[in-house]
Amino acid sequence: MIDLKLILENLPSFFGGAYGEPVLSTSDGLIMTFQLLGLSLLLGLALSVPLALMRVSKKKWLAWPVWIYTYVFRGTPMLVQLFIFYYGLSQFDAVRDSWAWNYLQEAYFCAILAFTLNTAAYTTEIIAGQIRNTYYGEIEAAKAVGMGRWLMMRRIVIPSALRRALPAYSNEVIMMLHGTSIAGLVTLADLTGVARRLYADSYQPFEPFLMAGAMYLSFTFLFVWLFKRLEGRYLAYLAPRKH
Amino acid sequence: MFLQGYLPSILEGAVLTLEVAGLSLLVSVVLGFIGAMCKLSPSKPLVWLAELYSTVIRGVPDLVWMFMLFFGGQMAINELATRLGADAPEINPFVAGVLTIGFIFGAYMTETFRGAIMAVPKGQMEAGLAYGMSPLRVFFRITLPQMVRFALPSFSNNWLVLVKSTALVSVIGLNDMMYKADTAKSVTQEPFTVYMLVGGLYLVITTVSILALTWLENRYSMGVKESGL
């Protein structure tokens, strides 16, 4: 029923090799998926820490814009966000005439932009929630040793919140791994894109999509395992007592 | 004229999107209950089967499932039809979309319902059985009304993710909001306006959902003693 030969012959293309080329020669398939995932997670996380601080601020003019941003990005599908950047921005002459157009007409750049802003919105809410949950004793202790506001944020509040955000963040990472699968809809050849191309060539739907699915599944397991280890290391003090 | 008169067409797509979302929710709730029952049953094969379902489905992107089940399903039907010597019927994208999304979110609902059923105190069910109620009646009279409160927060999340996932069904040819937007975009040459409108409509759907679900959560928590934290 399942054509093993078809899978074996096309295995290299899932790992980044085009037809007949050596493995890892181009940036397709798995490599593309990981580039999109890695870059957007990194940029998203970097954005979300300052945004989370603004989100929990008592100053309304700081907190409100971030609330609107996370509300809009979490309330709409990532596909729509991707299409707004990729197709939408070309509507304006001002955009097309600007230096930014060199980047904005590229699917790769638009995908990174949409994915980054999307994951930053979710991560901001996760981190902001954990900042609000900071145990009051930690803050009292910091004040008692004479730390100023920023020193306390840098040394106590943010590290402590980031640790406690780990379990929720692991879900976000897996959601993003799966979320990158829509990159193929704007011409990029990520894992799903490669599988789709193979389907278009061979008219065999099961083999390519099973292969892509199996790869997503194994990386999902890998991430779950990695985050378990991270939690064991950074949340050891919260683990239930062993005896 | 706004979007050269394409607004009604996109709104029609929004209605279809809502229909797909609502019906797939129904499918996912049914599958979720079956899954949760299997996971909580004493039968090892059933537990194992439900575990496989919820793990494998949740580990693979929606879009990959959609391609696999839509294209693969069509091929399986074609093959079956040739063996029977009949004409192969075309899969209806609406039915395929509803079944696929329902099938995917059934896996998430399985976990939601399993946790909620486990959160209902066992003694309640035992009391029902002791009064001579049948297990089915215990489920509908005692377990179900009480598990709603525990299931709602996670159910709400699943629903919001499900609504956003419906944006993907246009790739298998269903003329939902995204599909109509594609046509409107090509004709009007105003892609930004079109997709902002679609995004706005999704935001309306998710906002109304959040309000309704918060109301439900409050209703089902009525009379529950607060911890006073």
Coordinates of C-alpha atoms in Angstrom, one line a residue, chain A residues 41-139:
Chain A
L41 CA 11.5 32.4 18.3
L42 CA 14.7 34.2 19.1
L43 CA 13.4 37.6 17.9
G44 CA 10.0 37.0 19.5
L45 CA 11.5 36.3 22.8
A46 CA 13.8 39.3 22.7
L47 CA 10.8 41.5 21.9
S48 CA 8.6 40.0 24.5
V49 CA 10.6 40.7 27.6
P50 CA 10.5 44.5 27.3
L51 CA 6.9 44.3 26.1
A52 CA 5.9 42.2 29.1
L53 CA 7.5 44.8 31.4
M54 CA 5.4 47.5 29.6
R55 CA 2.3 45.2 29.9
V56 CA 2.5 45.0 33.7
S57 CA 3.4 48.7 34.1
K58 CA 1.0 50.8 36.2
K59 CA 1.3 53.6 33.7
K60 CA -1.7 53.2 31.4
W61 CA 0.0 54.8 28.3
L62 CA 2.7 52.1 28.5
A63 CA 0.4 49.1 29.2
W64 CA -2.5 49.8 26.8
P65 CA -0.7 49.7 23.5
V66 CA 0.9 46.4 24.4
W67 CA -2.6 45.0 25.4
I68 CA -4.0 46.1 22.1
Y69 CA -1.1 44.5 20.2
T70 CA -1.4 41.1 22.0
Y71 CA -5.1 41.2 21.7
V72 CA -5.1 41.7 18.0
F73 CA -2.3 39.2 17.3
R74 CA -3.8 36.5 19.5
G75 CA -7.3 37.1 18.2
T76 CA -6.6 36.6 14.5
P77 CA -5.2 33.6 12.5
M78 CA -1.4 33.7 11.8
L79 CA -2.3 33.0 8.1
V80 CA -4.1 36.3 7.9
Q81 CA -1.2 38.1 9.5
L82 CA 1.2 36.5 7.1
F83 CA -1.0 37.5 4.1
I84 CA -1.3 41.1 5.3
F85 CA 2.5 41.4 5.3
Y86 CA 3.1 39.4 2.1
Y87 CA 0.2 40.5 -0.1
G88 CA -1.2 43.5 1.8
L89 CA 1.7 45.9 2.1
S90 CA 2.1 46.1 -1.7
Q91 CA -1.1 48.1 -1.9
F92 CA 0.7 51.3 -0.8
D93 CA 3.0 53.2 -3.1
A94 CA 4.8 54.6 -0.1
V95 CA 5.9 51.1 0.9
R96 CA 6.8 50.0 -2.6
D97 CA 9.0 53.1 -3.1
S98 CA 10.8 52.8 0.2
W99 CA 14.0 51.0 0.9
A100 CA 12.1 48.4 3.0
W101 CA 10.4 47.1 -0.2
N102 CA 13.6 45.1 -1.0
Y103 CA 12.8 43.0 2.1
L104 CA 9.0 43.2 2.2
Q105 CA 8.6 41.7 -1.2
E106 CA 10.4 38.5 -0.1
A107 CA 8.3 35.7 1.3
Y108 CA 11.1 34.6 3.7
F109 CA 11.3 38.1 5.3
C110 CA 7.5 38.4 5.5
A111 CA 7.2 35.0 7.1
I112 CA 9.8 35.8 9.7
L113 CA 8.1 39.1 10.4
A114 CA 4.6 37.6 10.8
F115 CA 5.9 34.6 12.9
T116 CA 8.0 36.9 15.1
L117 CA 5.2 39.3 15.9
N118 CA 2.8 36.4 16.4
T119 CA 4.9 34.5 18.9
A120 CA 6.0 37.7 20.6
A121 CA 2.3 38.5 21.4
Y122 CA 1.7 35.1 23.0
T123 CA 5.1 35.1 24.8
T124 CA 4.5 38.6 26.1
E125 CA 1.3 37.5 27.8
I126 CA 3.0 34.4 29.2
I127 CA 5.9 36.4 30.7
A128 CA 3.7 39.2 31.9
G129 CA 1.5 36.7 33.7
Q130 CA 4.6 35.3 35.5
I131 CA 5.9 38.7 36.4
R132 CA 2.6 39.4 38.1
N133 CA 2.9 36.1 39.9
T134 CA 6.2 37.0 41.4
Y135 CA 6.3 35.9 45.1
Y136 CA 6.2 39.1 47.2
G137 CA 9.0 37.8 49.4
E138 CA 11.4 37.9 46.5
I139 CA 10.6 41.6 46.0

